[in-house]
Amino acid sequence: MPDVKVRKFLVSVEEIHHEGGPPAKIPQRRGAVLAVIENPYAGAFHENIQPFMEDLKPLGLAMARKLLDALGGDPQSIEGYGKGAIVGAAGEVEHAALWHAPGGYSMREVLGGAKAIVPSTKKLGGPGTRLDIPVTHINASYVRSHFDSIEAGVPDAPKADEMVVALVMTTGPRVHARAGGLAVADVKGEDGLR
């Protein structure tokens, strides 16, 4: 399998002070890192595509570190995460599924062994396609205050023979979270759910 060929990276960070209510004592920071890569399977059906997951692991780690750095560099500050991929028109949605393991495990490793499954989304689309990437708490998927999504995309990608792979992280709950449910203080972090 050829090396992963990256055309570009895009990193974005937003800081949310309020959503119409009182300003947060600590603003929530939300970030995304996206890589535009060549899709080695574009243009034809390939039965065995799993080897590319192994090739994507170094990219996943580099992206997770890049995003963590953009959010201040402290793994302890990250409370939410998610991942996603967009495949260009000459590919298939199954190619985006190859990002599940490298994207998720890379964030878990960089964050020191987070327990919850990393939520994900994928789609087929052309340049400028946007993706709503789901976010959950890093250690307990049932923490409602961290249910969120981050919209991400690259204006000129993916071209037909490309993929956009993305990771997202947040530093806390939604700014005015008050929908109840499992509180962060009550997370046991044993099973990734509670």
Short mmCIF file of N, CA and C in Angstrom, two decimals:
data_model
loop_
_atom_site.label_atom_id
_atom_site.label_comp_id
_atom_site.label_asym_id
_atom_site.label_seq_id
_atom_site.Cartn_x
_atom_site.Cartn_y
_atom_site.Cartn_z
N MET A 1 0.85 -1.19 0.00
CA MET A 1 0.00 0.00 0.00
C MET A 1 0.89 1.24 0.00
N PRO A 2 0.57 2.23 -0.82
CA PRO A 2 1.36 3.47 -0.85
C PRO A 2 1.20 4.28 0.43
N ASP A 3 2.16 5.16 0.66
CA ASP A 3 2.06 6.07 1.80
C ASP A 3 0.84 6.96 1.65
N VAL A 4 0.34 7.45 2.78
CA VAL A 4 -0.78 8.39 2.75
C VAL A 4 -0.26 9.71 2.19
N LYS A 5 -0.92 10.20 1.16
CA LYS A 5 -0.51 11.45 0.51
C LYS A 5 -1.45 12.57 0.95
N VAL A 6 -0.90 13.52 1.72
CA VAL A 6 -1.67 14.64 2.25
C VAL A 6 -1.51 15.85 1.35
N ARG A 7 -2.63 16.44 0.94
CA ARG A 7 -2.59 17.69 0.16
C ARG A 7 -2.58 18.90 1.08
N LYS A 8 -3.37 18.85 2.16
CA LYS A 8 -3.41 20.00 3.08
C LYS A 8 -4.06 19.62 4.39
N PHE A 9 -3.80 20.46 5.39
CA PHE A 9 -4.47 20.38 6.69
C PHE A 9 -5.26 21.66 6.91
N LEU A 10 -6.33 21.56 7.66
CA LEU A 10 -7.08 22.72 8.11
C LEU A 10 -7.35 22.52 9.60
N VAL A 11 -7.01 23.52 10.41
CA VAL A 11 -7.26 23.47 11.85
C VAL A 11 -8.11 24.68 12.21
N SER A 12 -9.18 24.46 12.97
CA SER A 12 -10.00 25.58 13.43
C SER A 12 -10.34 25.40 14.90
N VAL A 13 -10.41 26.54 15.60
CA VAL A 13 -10.76 26.54 17.01
C VAL A 13 -11.75 27.67 17.25
N GLU A 14 -12.81 27.37 17.97
CA GLU A 14 -13.74 28.42 18.38
C GLU A 14 -13.83 28.44 19.89
N GLU A 15 -14.11 29.63 20.42
CA GLU A 15 -14.25 29.83 21.86
C GLU A 15 -15.63 30.40 22.10
N ILE A 16 -16.45 29.67 22.87
CA ILE A 16 -17.84 30.07 23.07
C ILE A 16 -18.00 30.65 24.48
N HIS A 17 -18.39 31.92 24.55
CA HIS A 17 -18.57 32.59 25.83
C HIS A 17 -20.00 32.47 26.35
N HIS A 18 -20.98 32.51 25.44
CA HIS A 18 -22.37 32.29 25.83
C HIS A 18 -23.19 31.98 24.60
N GLU A 19 -24.38 31.43 24.82
CA GLU A 19 -25.33 31.13 23.74
C GLU A 19 -26.64 31.85 24.04
N GLY A 20 -26.53 33.08 24.53
CA GLY A 20 -27.72 33.86 24.83
C GLY A 20 -27.99 33.97 26.32
N GLY A 21 -27.36 33.14 27.12
CA GLY A 21 -27.51 33.21 28.57
C GLY A 21 -26.32 33.94 29.18
N PRO A 22 -26.10 33.76 30.47
CA PRO A 22 -24.98 34.43 31.11
C PRO A 22 -23.64 33.91 30.58
N PRO A 23 -22.63 34.75 30.53
CA PRO A 23 -21.31 34.30 30.07
C PRO A 23 -20.78 33.17 30.95
N ALA A 24 -20.15 32.19 30.31
CA ALA A 24 -19.57 31.06 31.04
C ALA A 24 -18.37 31.52 31.85
N LYS A 25 -18.18 30.93 33.03
CA LYS A 25 -16.99 31.24 33.82
C LYS A 25 -15.74 30.84 33.07
N ILE A 26 -15.81 29.69 32.40
CA ILE A 26 -14.71 29.24 31.54
C ILE A 26 -15.32 28.98 30.16
N PRO A 27 -14.97 29.76 29.16
CA PRO A 27 -15.53 29.54 27.82
C PRO A 27 -15.19 28.14 27.30
N GLN A 28 -16.14 27.55 26.60
CA GLN A 28 -15.89 26.26 25.97
C GLN A 28 -15.07 26.49 24.70
N ARG A 29 -14.07 25.66 24.49
CA ARG A 29 -13.29 25.69 23.25
C ARG A 29 -13.60 24.42 22.49
N ARG A 30 -13.80 24.58 21.19
CA ARG A 30 -14.12 23.47 20.30
C ARG A 30 -13.19 23.56 19.11
N GLY A 31 -12.57 22.45 18.77
CA GLY A 31 -11.63 22.48 17.66
C GLY A 31 -11.81 21.32 16.70
N ALA A 32 -11.33 21.54 15.49
CA ALA A 32 -11.36 20.51 14.45
C ALA A 32 -10.05 20.54 13.69
N VAL A 33 -9.59 19.37 13.31
CA VAL A 33 -8.44 19.26 12.40
C VAL A 33 -8.89 18.35 11.27
N LEU A 34 -8.64 18.79 10.04
CA LEU A 34 -9.01 18.03 8.86
C LEU A 34 -7.78 17.85 7.98
N ALA A 35 -7.67 16.70 7.36
CA ALA A 35 -6.61 16.44 6.39
C ALA A 35 -7.26 16.04 5.08
N VAL A 36 -6.77 16.62 4.00
CA VAL A 36 -7.21 16.25 2.66
C VAL A 36 -6.17 15.28 2.12
N ILE A 37 -6.60 14.06 1.86
CA ILE A 37 -5.67 13.02 1.43
C ILE A 37 -6.12 12.38 0.12
N GLU A 38 -5.17 11.80 -0.57
CA GLU A 38 -5.48 11.04 -1.77
C GLU A 38 -6.18 9.75 -1.37
N ASN A 39 -7.22 9.38 -2.10
CA ASN A 39 -7.91 8.12 -1.87
C ASN A 39 -7.31 7.08 -2.81
N PRO A 40 -6.52 6.14 -2.28
CA PRO A 40 -5.86 5.17 -3.15
C PRO A 40 -6.82 4.18 -3.82
N TYR A 41 -8.07 4.16 -3.39
CA TYR A 41 -9.05 3.24 -3.94
C TYR A 41 -10.02 3.90 -4.89
N ALA A 42 -9.84 5.20 -5.13
CA ALA A 42 -10.78 5.93 -6.00
C ALA A 42 -10.75 5.37 -7.42
N GLY A 43 -11.92 5.32 -8.03
CA GLY A 43 -12.02 4.97 -9.44
C GLY A 43 -12.29 3.52 -9.76
N ALA A 44 -12.17 2.64 -8.79
CA ALA A 44 -12.42 1.22 -9.04
C ALA A 44 -12.78 0.53 -7.73
N PHE A 45 -13.50 -0.58 -7.85
CA PHE A 45 -13.84 -1.35 -6.67
C PHE A 45 -12.64 -2.22 -6.27
N HIS A 46 -12.30 -2.20 -4.99
CA HIS A 46 -11.21 -3.03 -4.46
C HIS A 46 -11.81 -3.85 -3.32
N GLU A 47 -11.63 -5.15 -3.38
CA GLU A 47 -12.18 -6.02 -2.34
C GLU A 47 -11.49 -5.82 -1.01
N ASN A 48 -10.17 -5.79 -1.01
CA ASN A 48 -9.42 -5.71 0.25
C ASN A 48 -8.91 -4.29 0.47
N ILE A 49 -9.62 -3.55 1.30
CA ILE A 49 -9.23 -2.16 1.58
C ILE A 49 -8.70 -1.97 3.00
N GLN A 50 -8.78 -3.00 3.83
CA GLN A 50 -8.40 -2.86 5.23
C GLN A 50 -6.94 -2.47 5.46
N PRO A 51 -5.98 -2.84 4.61
CA PRO A 51 -4.59 -2.43 4.89
C PRO A 51 -4.41 -0.92 5.01
N PHE A 52 -5.28 -0.12 4.39
CA PHE A 52 -5.14 1.33 4.45
C PHE A 52 -5.38 1.85 5.87
N MET A 53 -6.13 1.11 6.68
CA MET A 53 -6.34 1.53 8.08
C MET A 53 -5.00 1.62 8.81
N GLU A 54 -4.14 0.66 8.59
CA GLU A 54 -2.82 0.66 9.23
C GLU A 54 -2.01 1.86 8.72
N ASP A 55 -2.10 2.14 7.44
CA ASP A 55 -1.38 3.28 6.86
C ASP A 55 -1.85 4.61 7.43
N LEU A 56 -3.13 4.68 7.84
CA LEU A 56 -3.70 5.92 8.36
C LEU A 56 -3.34 6.19 9.82
N LYS A 57 -2.83 5.20 10.54
CA LYS A 57 -2.54 5.38 11.97
C LYS A 57 -1.57 6.53 12.25
N PRO A 58 -0.43 6.65 11.56
CA PRO A 58 0.47 7.79 11.84
C PRO A 58 -0.20 9.14 11.58
N LEU A 59 -1.03 9.20 10.54
CA LEU A 59 -1.75 10.44 10.26
C LEU A 59 -2.71 10.75 11.40
N GLY A 60 -3.42 9.75 11.90
CA GLY A 60 -4.34 9.96 13.01
C GLY A 60 -3.63 10.52 14.23
N LEU A 61 -2.49 9.96 14.57
CA LEU A 61 -1.72 10.44 15.73
C LEU A 61 -1.24 11.87 15.51
N ALA A 62 -0.73 12.16 14.32
CA ALA A 62 -0.26 13.51 14.02
C ALA A 62 -1.39 14.52 14.10
N MET A 63 -2.57 14.15 13.60
CA MET A 63 -3.71 15.05 13.64
C MET A 63 -4.21 15.26 15.06
N ALA A 64 -4.26 14.19 15.86
CA ALA A 64 -4.71 14.32 17.25
C ALA A 64 -3.78 15.24 18.02
N ARG A 65 -2.48 15.11 17.80
CA ARG A 65 -1.51 15.98 18.49
C ARG A 65 -1.65 17.43 18.02
N LYS A 66 -1.85 17.60 16.72
CA LYS A 66 -2.01 18.94 16.16
C LYS A 66 -3.24 19.64 16.74
N LEU A 67 -4.34 18.89 16.87
CA LEU A 67 -5.56 19.46 17.42
C LEU A 67 -5.41 19.75 18.91
N LEU A 68 -4.81 18.83 19.65
CA LEU A 68 -4.58 19.06 21.07
C LEU A 68 -3.72 20.31 21.27
N ASP A 69 -2.68 20.46 20.48
CA ASP A 69 -1.84 21.66 20.57
C ASP A 69 -2.65 22.93 20.31
N ALA A 70 -3.53 22.89 19.31
CA ALA A 70 -4.35 24.06 18.99
C ALA A 70 -5.31 24.42 20.12
N LEU A 71 -5.67 23.41 20.93
CA LEU A 71 -6.58 23.65 22.05
C LEU A 71 -5.83 23.88 23.36
N GLY A 72 -4.53 24.12 23.30
CA GLY A 72 -3.76 24.47 24.49
C GLY A 72 -2.76 23.43 24.94
N GLY A 73 -2.81 22.22 24.41
CA GLY A 73 -1.78 21.23 24.68
C GLY A 73 -1.97 20.35 25.90
N ASP A 74 -3.00 20.58 26.71
CA ASP A 74 -3.18 19.80 27.93
C ASP A 74 -4.24 18.73 27.72
N PRO A 75 -3.86 17.44 27.70
CA PRO A 75 -4.85 16.38 27.50
C PRO A 75 -5.94 16.38 28.57
N GLN A 76 -5.63 16.84 29.77
CA GLN A 76 -6.60 16.87 30.85
C GLN A 76 -7.72 17.88 30.60
N SER A 77 -7.51 18.83 29.69
CA SER A 77 -8.53 19.84 29.42
C SER A 77 -9.60 19.36 28.43
N ILE A 78 -9.36 18.25 27.76
CA ILE A 78 -10.28 17.76 26.74
C ILE A 78 -11.34 16.87 27.37
N GLU A 79 -12.61 17.19 27.09
CA GLU A 79 -13.73 16.43 27.66
C GLU A 79 -14.61 15.77 26.61
N GLY A 80 -14.53 16.21 25.36
CA GLY A 80 -15.38 15.65 24.32
C GLY A 80 -14.60 15.39 23.05
N TYR A 81 -15.08 14.42 22.24
CA TYR A 81 -14.42 14.16 20.97
C TYR A 81 -15.34 13.50 19.96
N GLY A 82 -14.88 13.48 18.70
CA GLY A 82 -15.62 12.85 17.62
C GLY A 82 -14.74 12.77 16.39
N LYS A 83 -15.21 12.09 15.36
CA LYS A 83 -14.43 11.94 14.13
C LYS A 83 -15.37 11.79 12.94
N GLY A 84 -14.82 11.99 11.74
CA GLY A 84 -15.62 11.83 10.55
C GLY A 84 -14.78 11.85 9.30
N ALA A 85 -15.39 11.51 8.18
CA ALA A 85 -14.69 11.51 6.90
C ALA A 85 -15.67 11.78 5.76
N ILE A 86 -15.14 12.45 4.74
CA ILE A 86 -15.89 12.72 3.51
C ILE A 86 -15.09 12.12 2.36
N VAL A 87 -15.75 11.34 1.53
CA VAL A 87 -15.09 10.71 0.38
C VAL A 87 -15.55 11.39 -0.89
N GLY A 88 -14.60 11.66 -1.79
CA GLY A 88 -14.92 12.25 -3.08
C GLY A 88 -15.70 11.30 -3.97
N ALA A 89 -16.24 11.83 -5.07
CA ALA A 89 -17.20 11.11 -5.91
C ALA A 89 -16.64 9.86 -6.58
N ALA A 90 -15.33 9.74 -6.74
CA ALA A 90 -14.77 8.53 -7.36
C ALA A 90 -14.53 7.42 -6.34
N GLY A 91 -14.87 7.71 -5.07
CA GLY A 91 -14.70 6.71 -4.02
C GLY A 91 -16.05 6.18 -3.58
N GLU A 92 -16.05 5.50 -2.44
CA GLU A 92 -17.29 4.99 -1.86
C GLU A 92 -17.29 5.23 -0.36
N VAL A 93 -18.47 5.26 0.22
CA VAL A 93 -18.59 5.55 1.65
C VAL A 93 -17.77 4.57 2.49
N GLU A 94 -17.63 3.34 2.03
CA GLU A 94 -16.85 2.36 2.79
C GLU A 94 -15.40 2.80 2.97
N HIS A 95 -14.89 3.60 2.06
CA HIS A 95 -13.52 4.12 2.21
C HIS A 95 -13.43 5.03 3.43
N ALA A 96 -14.50 5.77 3.69
CA ALA A 96 -14.52 6.64 4.88
C ALA A 96 -14.52 5.83 6.16
N ALA A 97 -15.10 4.63 6.11
CA ALA A 97 -15.13 3.76 7.29
C ALA A 97 -13.73 3.34 7.72
N LEU A 98 -12.78 3.42 6.84
CA LEU A 98 -11.39 3.07 7.18
C LEU A 98 -10.79 4.03 8.19
N TRP A 99 -11.42 5.19 8.39
CA TRP A 99 -10.93 6.19 9.34
C TRP A 99 -11.39 5.87 10.77
N HIS A 100 -12.37 4.97 10.95
CA HIS A 100 -12.91 4.68 12.28
C HIS A 100 -11.81 4.32 13.28
N ALA A 101 -11.05 3.29 13.00
CA ALA A 101 -10.04 2.83 13.96
C ALA A 101 -8.86 3.80 14.09
N PRO A 102 -8.22 4.23 13.00
CA PRO A 102 -7.08 5.14 13.17
C PRO A 102 -7.45 6.47 13.80
N GLY A 103 -8.61 7.01 13.46
CA GLY A 103 -9.04 8.28 14.03
C GLY A 103 -9.38 8.16 15.50
N GLY A 104 -10.12 7.12 15.85
CA GLY A 104 -10.54 6.94 17.24
C GLY A 104 -9.40 6.57 18.17
N TYR A 105 -8.62 5.58 17.78
CA TYR A 105 -7.53 5.14 18.65
C TYR A 105 -6.47 6.21 18.83
N SER A 106 -6.27 7.02 17.80
CA SER A 106 -5.26 8.08 17.92
C SER A 106 -5.66 9.09 19.00
N MET A 107 -6.93 9.47 19.02
CA MET A 107 -7.36 10.42 20.06
C MET A 107 -7.30 9.78 21.44
N ARG A 108 -7.73 8.54 21.55
CA ARG A 108 -7.66 7.86 22.85
C ARG A 108 -6.22 7.83 23.36
N GLU A 109 -5.28 7.52 22.48
CA GLU A 109 -3.88 7.45 22.88
C GLU A 109 -3.34 8.81 23.30
N VAL A 110 -3.58 9.82 22.49
CA VAL A 110 -3.07 11.17 22.78
C VAL A 110 -3.70 11.74 24.05
N LEU A 111 -4.94 11.34 24.34
CA LEU A 111 -5.62 11.84 25.53
C LEU A 111 -5.40 10.96 26.76
N GLY A 112 -4.54 9.98 26.65
CA GLY A 112 -4.20 9.18 27.82
C GLY A 112 -5.14 8.03 28.12
N GLY A 113 -5.77 7.48 27.11
CA GLY A 113 -6.61 6.30 27.32
C GLY A 113 -8.07 6.57 27.59
N ALA A 114 -8.66 7.53 26.91
CA ALA A 114 -10.09 7.81 27.05
C ALA A 114 -10.89 6.53 26.84
N LYS A 115 -12.02 6.40 27.52
CA LYS A 115 -12.77 5.14 27.55
C LYS A 115 -13.93 5.04 26.57
N ALA A 116 -14.59 6.15 26.26
CA ALA A 116 -15.81 6.08 25.46
C ALA A 116 -15.50 5.88 23.98
N ILE A 117 -16.42 5.20 23.32
CA ILE A 117 -16.30 5.07 21.87
C ILE A 117 -16.31 6.46 21.26
N VAL A 118 -15.53 6.65 20.21
CA VAL A 118 -15.47 7.96 19.55
C VAL A 118 -16.58 7.99 18.51
N PRO A 119 -17.59 8.85 18.69
CA PRO A 119 -18.69 8.88 17.72
C PRO A 119 -18.18 9.31 16.35
N SER A 120 -18.90 8.89 15.32
CA SER A 120 -18.39 9.11 13.97
C SER A 120 -19.51 9.35 12.97
N THR A 121 -19.12 9.95 11.87
CA THR A 121 -20.03 10.11 10.74
C THR A 121 -19.21 10.08 9.46
N LYS A 122 -19.88 9.80 8.37
CA LYS A 122 -19.20 9.75 7.08
C LYS A 122 -20.20 10.00 5.96
N LYS A 123 -19.67 10.47 4.83
CA LYS A 123 -20.53 10.69 3.69
C LYS A 123 -19.71 10.82 2.42
N LEU A 124 -20.38 10.77 1.30
CA LEU A 124 -19.79 11.00 -0.01
C LEU A 124 -20.16 12.41 -0.44
N GLY A 125 -19.21 13.15 -0.99
CA GLY A 125 -19.51 14.51 -1.41
C GLY A 125 -18.37 15.15 -2.18
N GLY A 126 -18.64 16.29 -2.76
CA GLY A 126 -17.64 17.01 -3.54
C GLY A 126 -17.03 18.16 -2.78
N PRO A 127 -16.24 19.00 -3.47
CA PRO A 127 -15.58 20.13 -2.83
C PRO A 127 -16.57 21.01 -2.07
N GLY A 128 -16.21 21.35 -0.85
CA GLY A 128 -17.05 22.20 -0.02
C GLY A 128 -18.07 21.46 0.81
N THR A 129 -18.17 20.15 0.66
CA THR A 129 -19.12 19.37 1.46
C THR A 129 -18.83 19.58 2.94
N ARG A 130 -19.88 19.76 3.72
CA ARG A 130 -19.77 19.94 5.17
C ARG A 130 -20.22 18.66 5.86
N LEU A 131 -19.65 18.43 7.02
CA LEU A 131 -19.94 17.24 7.79
C LEU A 131 -20.29 17.65 9.21
N ASP A 132 -21.39 17.17 9.75
CA ASP A 132 -21.73 17.40 11.16
C ASP A 132 -21.16 16.24 11.95
N ILE A 133 -20.10 16.49 12.70
CA ILE A 133 -19.39 15.45 13.43
C ILE A 133 -19.92 15.38 14.86
N PRO A 134 -20.47 14.23 15.26
CA PRO A 134 -21.02 14.11 16.61
C PRO A 134 -19.92 14.14 17.66
N VAL A 135 -20.28 14.64 18.84
CA VAL A 135 -19.35 14.75 19.97
C VAL A 135 -20.00 14.12 21.19
N THR A 136 -19.22 13.33 21.94
CA THR A 136 -19.65 12.83 23.24
C THR A 136 -18.50 12.97 24.23
N HIS A 137 -18.81 12.78 25.49
CA HIS A 137 -17.79 12.83 26.55
C HIS A 137 -16.75 11.73 26.30
N ILE A 138 -15.49 12.01 26.61
CA ILE A 138 -14.40 11.07 26.30
C ILE A 138 -14.40 9.80 27.16
N ASN A 139 -15.05 9.82 28.30
CA ASN A 139 -15.03 8.65 29.17
C ASN A 139 -16.39 8.03 29.44
N ALA A 140 -17.46 8.72 29.06
CA ALA A 140 -18.80 8.20 29.35
C ALA A 140 -19.79 8.75 28.32
N SER A 141 -20.19 7.89 27.42
CA SER A 141 -21.07 8.31 26.33
C SER A 141 -22.43 8.80 26.78
N TYR A 142 -22.84 8.48 28.03
CA TYR A 142 -24.17 8.87 28.51
C TYR A 142 -24.21 10.27 29.14
N VAL A 143 -23.13 11.01 29.10
CA VAL A 143 -23.13 12.35 29.70
C VAL A 143 -23.80 13.31 28.72
N ARG A 144 -25.07 13.65 28.99
CA ARG A 144 -25.87 14.47 28.07
C ARG A 144 -25.30 15.86 27.83
N SER A 145 -24.66 16.43 28.83
CA SER A 145 -24.15 17.80 28.70
C SER A 145 -23.10 17.92 27.60
N HIS A 146 -22.54 16.80 27.17
CA HIS A 146 -21.49 16.81 26.16
C HIS A 146 -21.98 16.33 24.79
N PHE A 147 -23.29 15.98 24.68
CA PHE A 147 -23.85 15.62 23.37
C PHE A 147 -23.80 16.88 22.52
N ASP A 148 -23.12 16.82 21.42
CA ASP A 148 -22.94 18.02 20.59
C ASP A 148 -22.55 17.59 19.19
N SER A 149 -22.28 18.54 18.34
CA SER A 149 -21.70 18.27 17.02
C SER A 149 -20.90 19.49 16.59
N ILE A 150 -19.95 19.24 15.74
CA ILE A 150 -19.12 20.31 15.18
C ILE A 150 -19.19 20.18 13.67
N GLU A 151 -19.59 21.25 13.01
CA GLU A 151 -19.64 21.26 11.55
C GLU A 151 -18.24 21.53 11.02
N ALA A 152 -17.81 20.74 10.04
CA ALA A 152 -16.46 20.92 9.50
C ALA A 152 -16.46 20.60 8.01
N GLY A 153 -15.50 21.16 7.32
CA GLY A 153 -15.31 20.91 5.90
C GLY A 153 -14.17 21.74 5.38
N VAL A 154 -13.79 21.47 4.15
CA VAL A 154 -12.70 22.18 3.49
C VAL A 154 -13.26 22.75 2.19
N PRO A 155 -13.11 24.06 1.94
CA PRO A 155 -13.75 24.67 0.77
C PRO A 155 -13.45 24.01 -0.57
N ASP A 156 -12.23 23.51 -0.77
CA ASP A 156 -11.89 22.93 -2.08
C ASP A 156 -11.69 21.42 -2.03
N ALA A 157 -12.33 20.76 -1.10
CA ALA A 157 -12.13 19.32 -0.96
C ALA A 157 -13.40 18.66 -0.43
N PRO A 158 -13.56 17.37 -0.72
CA PRO A 158 -12.64 16.51 -1.45
C PRO A 158 -12.87 16.56 -2.96
N LYS A 159 -11.77 16.53 -3.72
CA LYS A 159 -11.88 16.30 -5.16
C LYS A 159 -12.30 14.85 -5.34
N ALA A 160 -12.63 14.46 -6.55
CA ALA A 160 -13.19 13.13 -6.79
C ALA A 160 -12.30 12.01 -6.26
N ASP A 161 -10.98 12.18 -6.34
CA ASP A 161 -10.06 11.12 -5.93
C ASP A 161 -9.45 11.36 -4.55
N GLU A 162 -10.13 12.14 -3.72
CA GLU A 162 -9.62 12.48 -2.39
C GLU A 162 -10.59 12.05 -1.30
N MET A 163 -10.08 12.14 -0.08
CA MET A 163 -10.89 11.98 1.13
C MET A 163 -10.51 13.12 2.06
N VAL A 164 -11.47 13.56 2.86
CA VAL A 164 -11.21 14.49 3.95
C VAL A 164 -11.45 13.69 5.23
N VAL A 165 -10.42 13.58 6.07
CA VAL A 165 -10.58 12.90 7.36
C VAL A 165 -10.50 13.96 8.45
N ALA A 166 -11.30 13.80 9.49
CA ALA A 166 -11.43 14.85 10.50
C ALA A 166 -11.47 14.27 11.91
N LEU A 167 -10.92 15.06 12.85
CA LEU A 167 -11.03 14.80 14.28
C LEU A 167 -11.52 16.08 14.93
N VAL A 168 -12.35 15.95 15.97
CA VAL A 168 -12.81 17.12 16.72
C VAL A 168 -12.67 16.85 18.22
N MET A 169 -12.45 17.92 18.97
CA MET A 169 -12.36 17.84 20.43
C MET A 169 -12.99 19.08 21.03
N THR A 170 -13.49 18.93 22.27
CA THR A 170 -14.04 20.06 23.02
C THR A 170 -13.45 20.06 24.43
N THR A 171 -13.47 21.23 25.05
CA THR A 171 -12.91 21.35 26.40
C THR A 171 -13.96 21.33 27.50
N GLY A 172 -15.18 21.08 27.15
CA GLY A 172 -16.22 21.05 28.18
C GLY A 172 -17.59 20.81 27.59
N PRO A 173 -18.61 20.92 28.43
CA PRO A 173 -19.98 20.71 27.97
C PRO A 173 -20.47 21.88 27.13
N ARG A 174 -21.67 21.73 26.57
CA ARG A 174 -22.31 22.87 25.92
C ARG A 174 -22.36 23.99 26.95
N VAL A 175 -22.20 25.22 26.53
CA VAL A 175 -22.05 26.35 27.45
C VAL A 175 -23.20 26.45 28.45
N HIS A 176 -24.43 26.26 28.00
CA HIS A 176 -25.57 26.38 28.90
C HIS A 176 -26.27 25.04 29.09
N ALA A 177 -25.50 23.95 29.16
CA ALA A 177 -26.08 22.61 29.31
C ALA A 177 -26.92 22.53 30.58
N ARG A 178 -28.16 22.08 30.43
CA ARG A 178 -29.04 21.94 31.59
C ARG A 178 -30.16 20.93 31.28
N ALA A 179 -29.80 19.88 30.52
CA ALA A 179 -30.78 18.87 30.14
C ALA A 179 -30.76 17.66 31.07
N GLY A 180 -30.02 17.74 32.18
CA GLY A 180 -30.01 16.66 33.15
C GLY A 180 -29.16 15.48 32.72
N GLY A 181 -29.44 14.33 33.31
CA GLY A 181 -28.71 13.12 32.99
C GLY A 181 -27.46 12.95 33.83
N LEU A 182 -26.62 12.02 33.43
CA LEU A 182 -25.39 11.72 34.14
C LEU A 182 -24.47 12.94 34.17
N ALA A 183 -24.04 13.31 35.36
CA ALA A 183 -23.14 14.45 35.51
C ALA A 183 -21.69 13.99 35.39
N VAL A 184 -20.83 14.87 34.90
CA VAL A 184 -19.41 14.55 34.76
C VAL A 184 -18.84 14.10 36.11
N ALA A 185 -19.25 14.72 37.19
CA ALA A 185 -18.74 14.36 38.52
C ALA A 185 -19.11 12.93 38.92
N ASP A 186 -20.12 12.36 38.28
CA ASP A 186 -20.57 11.01 38.63
C ASP A 186 -20.06 9.93 37.67
N VAL A 187 -19.22 10.31 36.71
CA VAL A 187 -18.69 9.34 35.74
C VAL A 187 -17.74 8.38 36.43
N LYS A 188 -17.96 7.08 36.18
CA LYS A 188 -17.06 6.06 36.72
C LYS A 188 -15.93 5.77 35.73
N GLY A 189 -16.20 5.92 34.43
CA GLY A 189 -15.18 5.73 33.40
C GLY A 189 -14.70 4.30 33.24
N GLU A 190 -15.54 3.34 33.60
CA GLU A 190 -15.11 1.94 33.52
C GLU A 190 -15.47 1.27 32.20
N ASP A 191 -16.64 1.60 31.67
CA ASP A 191 -17.13 0.90 30.48
C ASP A 191 -17.32 1.80 29.26
N GLY A 192 -16.95 3.07 29.37
CA GLY A 192 -17.14 3.99 28.26
C GLY A 192 -18.55 4.51 28.13
N LEU A 193 -19.46 4.04 28.96
CA LEU A 193 -20.85 4.48 28.91
C LEU A 193 -21.20 5.36 30.07
N ARG A 194 -20.87 4.93 31.28
CA ARG A 194 -21.22 5.64 32.51
C ARG A 194 -19.96 5.92 33.28
#
